[in-house]
Amino acid sequence: MRDVWEYLSEDEWDTALGLLEELGDIEPLPLSFWEILATAAEQMRLDRSAAWCHWRSYETRNGIIRADLTLRPASEAQRQTSFDGAGVLRPMWNIGNRTPSGEPGLNIARLWAEFIPFLEPGGRSSVRLAPLDPMKWQHLRPGHVITMHADRSVAGTAVILEIHRPQTPRGQ
């Protein structure tokens, strides 16, 4: 915290914000922390930081799903270009659920690529997933293999690395 105050006193607001964002990797932080940090990032027009803080707010309410994603190469996939890894893409996922007729059910989850700004066809990255309906993802465990779809064709394969259930009651 001393470093944060030092950067604030030197008007290095964006660096101080980055240090505060990193606190969430040390221990779970309350929803209000992430919401206030998101507001601060928005006021400083730090769009990626604001998006990350909103993402962490979602994870505080709904839990964390991390996976190792490998995309199919452009020669084998629908997607021919890289995509923004900051939670913009909302692909469908085959996570083992079935439709009433027995067909594979595809579930939507936003994707955040960790440590890289863009993910290219054929690329590999650890990712975080934010399901549209988290309850449908409750059965997943580390080691499960799921597939990402841009349409009905497979766009990539992910291995679940870790799952953390929400630390606080939903909505707080």
mmCIF file of C-alpha atoms in Angstrom:
data_model
loop_
_atom_site.group_PDB
_atom_site.id
_atom_site.type_symbol
_atom_site.label_atom_id
_atom_site.label_comp_id
_atom_site.label_asym_id
_atom_site.label_seq_id
_atom_site.Cartn_x
_atom_site.Cartn_y
_atom_site.Cartn_z
ATOM 1 C CA MET A 1 0.000 0.000 0.000
ATOM 2 C CA ARG A 2 2.961 2.308 0.602
ATOM 3 C CA ASP A 3 3.821 2.050 -3.120
ATOM 4 C CA VAL A 4 0.249 2.982 -4.065
ATOM 5 C CA TRP A 5 0.401 6.130 -1.900
ATOM 6 C CA GLU A 6 3.801 7.023 -3.326
ATOM 7 C CA TYR A 7 2.532 6.791 -6.907
ATOM 8 C CA LEU A 8 -0.573 8.797 -6.021
ATOM 9 C CA SER A 9 1.553 11.542 -4.474
ATOM 10 C CA GLU A 10 3.559 11.701 -7.719
ATOM 11 C CA ASP A 11 0.368 11.891 -9.828
ATOM 12 C CA GLU A 12 1.068 8.430 -11.272
ATOM 13 C CA TRP A 13 -2.601 7.486 -11.037
ATOM 14 C CA ASP A 14 -2.527 4.770 -13.686
ATOM 15 C CA THR A 15 0.417 3.001 -12.008
ATOM 16 C CA ALA A 16 -1.318 3.196 -8.618
ATOM 17 C CA LEU A 17 -4.459 1.746 -10.181
ATOM 18 C CA GLY A 18 -2.413 -1.112 -11.673
ATOM 19 C CA LEU A 19 -0.978 -1.942 -8.257
ATOM 20 C CA LEU A 20 -4.450 -1.962 -6.736
ATOM 21 C CA GLU A 21 -5.653 -4.308 -9.514
ATOM 22 C CA GLU A 22 -2.828 -6.706 -8.616
ATOM 23 C CA LEU A 23 -4.075 -6.940 -5.020
ATOM 24 C CA GLY A 24 -6.872 -9.166 -6.299
ATOM 25 C CA ASP A 25 -4.308 -11.795 -7.287
ATOM 26 C CA ILE A 26 -3.066 -12.002 -3.686
ATOM 27 C CA GLU A 27 -6.382 -12.479 -1.920
ATOM 28 C CA PRO A 28 -10.093 -12.194 -2.731
ATOM 29 C CA LEU A 29 -11.350 -8.632 -2.488
ATOM 30 C CA PRO A 30 -14.934 -7.438 -1.935
ATOM 31 C CA LEU A 31 -17.235 -6.524 -4.775
ATOM 32 C CA SER A 32 -17.275 -2.867 -3.671
ATOM 33 C CA PHE A 33 -13.471 -2.680 -4.137
ATOM 34 C CA TRP A 34 -13.747 -3.746 -7.795
ATOM 35 C CA GLU A 35 -16.724 -1.475 -8.454
ATOM 36 C CA ILE A 36 -14.929 1.580 -7.023
ATOM 37 C CA LEU A 37 -11.750 0.710 -8.933
ATOM 38 C CA ALA A 38 -13.767 0.339 -12.164
ATOM 39 C CA THR A 39 -15.298 3.782 -11.623
ATOM 40 C CA ALA A 40 -11.847 5.289 -11.018
ATOM 41 C CA ALA A 41 -10.471 3.645 -14.181
ATOM 42 C CA GLU A 42 -13.428 4.953 -16.189
ATOM 43 C CA GLN A 43 -12.861 8.473 -14.871
ATOM 44 C CA MET A 44 -9.201 8.241 -15.926
ATOM 45 C CA ARG A 45 -10.301 6.872 -19.323
ATOM 46 C CA LEU A 46 -8.283 3.682 -18.805
ATOM 47 C CA ASP A 47 -10.642 1.479 -20.783
ATOM 48 C CA ARG A 48 -8.772 -1.828 -20.422
ATOM 49 C CA SER A 49 -8.339 -1.334 -16.663
ATOM 50 C CA ALA A 50 -12.025 -0.463 -16.314
ATOM 51 C CA ALA A 51 -12.961 -3.592 -18.278
ATOM 52 C CA TRP A 52 -10.677 -5.701 -16.064
ATOM 53 C CA CYS A 53 -12.212 -4.281 -12.868
ATOM 54 C CA HIS A 54 -15.723 -4.971 -14.189
ATOM 55 C CA TRP A 55 -14.534 -8.496 -15.067
ATOM 56 C CA ARG A 56 -13.262 -8.986 -11.505
ATOM 57 C CA SER A 57 -16.618 -7.709 -10.182
ATOM 58 C CA TYR A 58 -18.318 -10.431 -12.223
ATOM 59 C CA GLU A 59 -15.906 -13.053 -10.848
ATOM 60 C CA THR A 60 -16.520 -11.880 -7.274
ATOM 61 C CA ARG A 61 -20.259 -12.446 -7.768
ATOM 62 C CA ASN A 62 -20.103 -15.622 -9.877
ATOM 63 C CA GLY A 63 -16.731 -17.304 -9.335
ATOM 64 C CA ILE A 64 -13.601 -17.794 -11.416
ATOM 65 C CA ILE A 65 -13.065 -20.238 -14.271
ATOM 66 C CA ARG A 66 -9.555 -20.383 -15.739
ATOM 67 C CA ALA A 67 -8.555 -22.578 -18.657
ATOM 68 C CA ASP A 68 -5.696 -23.205 -21.075
ATOM 69 C CA LEU A 69 -7.113 -22.427 -24.536
ATOM 70 C CA THR A 70 -5.601 -23.492 -27.851
ATOM 71 C CA LEU A 71 -7.242 -22.052 -30.971
ATOM 72 C CA ARG A 72 -7.328 -23.919 -34.244
ATOM 73 C CA PRO A 73 -5.052 -22.484 -36.946
ATOM 74 C CA ALA A 74 -6.578 -20.142 -39.542
ATOM 75 C CA SER A 75 -6.280 -22.881 -42.186
ATOM 76 C CA GLU A 76 -8.662 -25.083 -40.138
ATOM 77 C CA ALA A 77 -11.001 -22.566 -38.547
ATOM 78 C CA GLN A 78 -13.719 -20.063 -39.351
ATOM 79 C CA ARG A 79 -11.808 -17.220 -37.647
ATOM 80 C CA GLN A 80 -9.021 -15.829 -39.816
ATOM 81 C CA THR A 81 -7.951 -12.866 -37.685
ATOM 82 C CA SER A 82 -6.887 -12.222 -34.107
ATOM 83 C CA PHE A 83 -9.382 -10.947 -31.547
ATOM 84 C CA ASP A 84 -9.221 -8.629 -28.558
ATOM 85 C CA GLY A 85 -8.557 -10.714 -25.463
ATOM 86 C CA ALA A 86 -10.150 -8.244 -23.041
ATOM 87 C CA GLY A 87 -13.542 -9.890 -22.588
ATOM 88 C CA VAL A 88 -15.062 -8.742 -25.859
ATOM 89 C CA LEU A 89 -15.513 -12.148 -27.526
ATOM 90 C CA ARG A 90 -18.549 -14.191 -26.427
ATOM 91 C CA PRO A 91 -18.083 -17.601 -27.997
ATOM 92 C CA MET A 92 -20.211 -20.687 -27.501
ATOM 93 C CA TRP A 93 -18.766 -23.603 -25.540
ATOM 94 C CA ASN A 94 -19.501 -27.323 -25.500
ATOM 95 C CA ILE A 95 -19.143 -28.053 -21.796
ATOM 96 C CA GLY A 96 -20.915 -31.405 -21.867
ATOM 97 C CA ASN A 97 -24.509 -30.218 -21.514
ATOM 98 C CA ARG A 98 -27.206 -31.675 -23.781
ATOM 99 C CA THR A 99 -30.340 -30.274 -25.373
ATOM 100 C CA PRO A 100 -33.682 -32.017 -24.695
ATOM 101 C CA SER A 101 -33.227 -33.886 -28.000
ATOM 102 C CA GLY A 102 -29.813 -35.193 -26.886
ATOM 103 C CA GLU A 103 -27.690 -32.932 -29.068
ATOM 104 C CA PRO A 104 -24.704 -31.133 -27.546
ATOM 105 C CA GLY A 105 -25.890 -27.914 -25.935
ATOM 106 C CA LEU A 106 -23.668 -24.898 -26.474
ATOM 107 C CA ASN A 107 -23.304 -22.401 -23.639
ATOM 108 C CA ILE A 108 -22.081 -18.816 -23.982
ATOM 109 C CA ALA A 109 -19.205 -17.369 -21.964
ATOM 110 C CA ARG A 110 -17.143 -14.239 -22.458
ATOM 111 C CA LEU A 111 -13.419 -14.819 -22.736
ATOM 112 C CA TRP A 112 -10.507 -12.855 -21.220
ATOM 113 C CA ALA A 113 -7.041 -13.857 -22.476
ATOM 114 C CA GLU A 114 -4.548 -13.472 -19.644
ATOM 115 C CA PHE A 115 -1.254 -11.649 -20.137
ATOM 116 C CA ILE A 116 -1.787 -10.897 -23.863
ATOM 117 C CA PRO A 117 -3.876 -8.185 -25.554
ATOM 118 C CA PHE A 118 -4.875 -10.255 -28.618
ATOM 119 C CA LEU A 119 -5.248 -13.940 -29.401
ATOM 120 C CA GLU A 120 -4.451 -15.113 -32.912
ATOM 121 C CA PRO A 121 -5.675 -18.186 -34.818
ATOM 122 C CA GLY A 122 -3.526 -21.123 -33.760
ATOM 123 C CA GLY A 123 -2.564 -19.238 -30.591
ATOM 124 C CA ARG A 124 -2.553 -20.498 -27.042
ATOM 125 C CA SER A 125 -3.231 -18.645 -23.807
ATOM 126 C CA SER A 126 -4.527 -19.060 -20.313
ATOM 127 C CA VAL A 127 -7.992 -17.542 -20.295
ATOM 128 C CA ARG A 128 -10.732 -16.629 -17.869
ATOM 129 C CA LEU A 129 -14.335 -17.424 -18.732
ATOM 130 C CA ALA A 130 -17.446 -15.532 -17.666
ATOM 131 C CA PRO A 131 -20.506 -17.700 -18.400
ATOM 132 C CA LEU A 132 -23.787 -16.086 -19.362
ATOM 133 C CA ASP A 133 -25.478 -18.655 -17.077
ATOM 134 C CA PRO A 134 -22.947 -19.740 -14.422
ATOM 135 C CA MET A 135 -25.276 -22.425 -13.033
ATOM 136 C CA LYS A 136 -24.884 -24.463 -16.246
ATOM 137 C CA TRP A 137 -21.103 -24.589 -15.638
ATOM 138 C CA GLN A 138 -21.252 -25.935 -12.057
ATOM 139 C CA HIS A 139 -20.292 -29.496 -13.048
ATOM 140 C CA LEU A 140 -16.885 -28.545 -14.483
ATOM 141 C CA ARG A 141 -13.696 -29.481 -12.639
ATOM 142 C CA PRO A 142 -9.972 -28.943 -13.317
ATOM 143 C CA GLY A 143 -8.821 -31.253 -16.097
ATOM 144 C CA HIS A 144 -12.137 -31.219 -17.995
ATOM 145 C CA VAL A 145 -11.752 -30.504 -21.707
ATOM 146 C CA ILE A 146 -14.262 -28.136 -23.324
ATOM 147 C CA THR A 147 -14.507 -26.878 -26.898
ATOM 148 C CA MET A 148 -14.992 -23.334 -28.157
ATOM 149 C CA HIS A 149 -17.256 -22.710 -31.134
ATOM 150 C CA ALA A 150 -17.613 -19.698 -33.420
ATOM 151 C CA ASP A 151 -20.490 -21.543 -35.073
ATOM 152 C CA ARG A 152 -21.148 -25.304 -34.950
ATOM 153 C CA SER A 153 -17.521 -25.973 -35.938
ATOM 154 C CA VAL A 154 -14.806 -26.224 -33.286
ATOM 155 C CA ALA A 155 -12.717 -23.036 -32.984
ATOM 156 C CA GLY A 156 -10.524 -24.182 -30.114
ATOM 157 C CA THR A 157 -10.055 -26.544 -27.208
ATOM 158 C CA ALA A 158 -9.592 -25.596 -23.573
ATOM 159 C CA VAL A 159 -8.531 -27.556 -20.511
ATOM 160 C CA ILE A 160 -9.994 -26.284 -17.250
ATOM 161 C CA LEU A 161 -7.128 -25.219 -14.959
ATOM 162 C CA GLU A 162 -9.018 -24.023 -11.914
ATOM 163 C CA ILE A 163 -12.460 -23.140 -10.662
ATOM 164 C CA HIS A 164 -13.245 -21.009 -7.624
ATOM 165 C CA ARG A 165 -16.800 -20.608 -6.438
ATOM 166 C CA PRO A 166 -17.927 -17.108 -5.388
ATOM 167 C CA GLN A 167 -16.329 -15.797 -2.201
ATOM 168 C CA THR A 168 -19.330 -13.668 -1.292
ATOM 169 C CA PRO A 169 -23.070 -14.199 -1.610
ATOM 170 C CA ARG A 170 -24.341 -13.395 -5.106
ATOM 171 C CA GLY A 171 -25.295 -9.778 -5.665
ATOM 172 C CA GLN A 172 -23.163 -8.285 -2.883
#
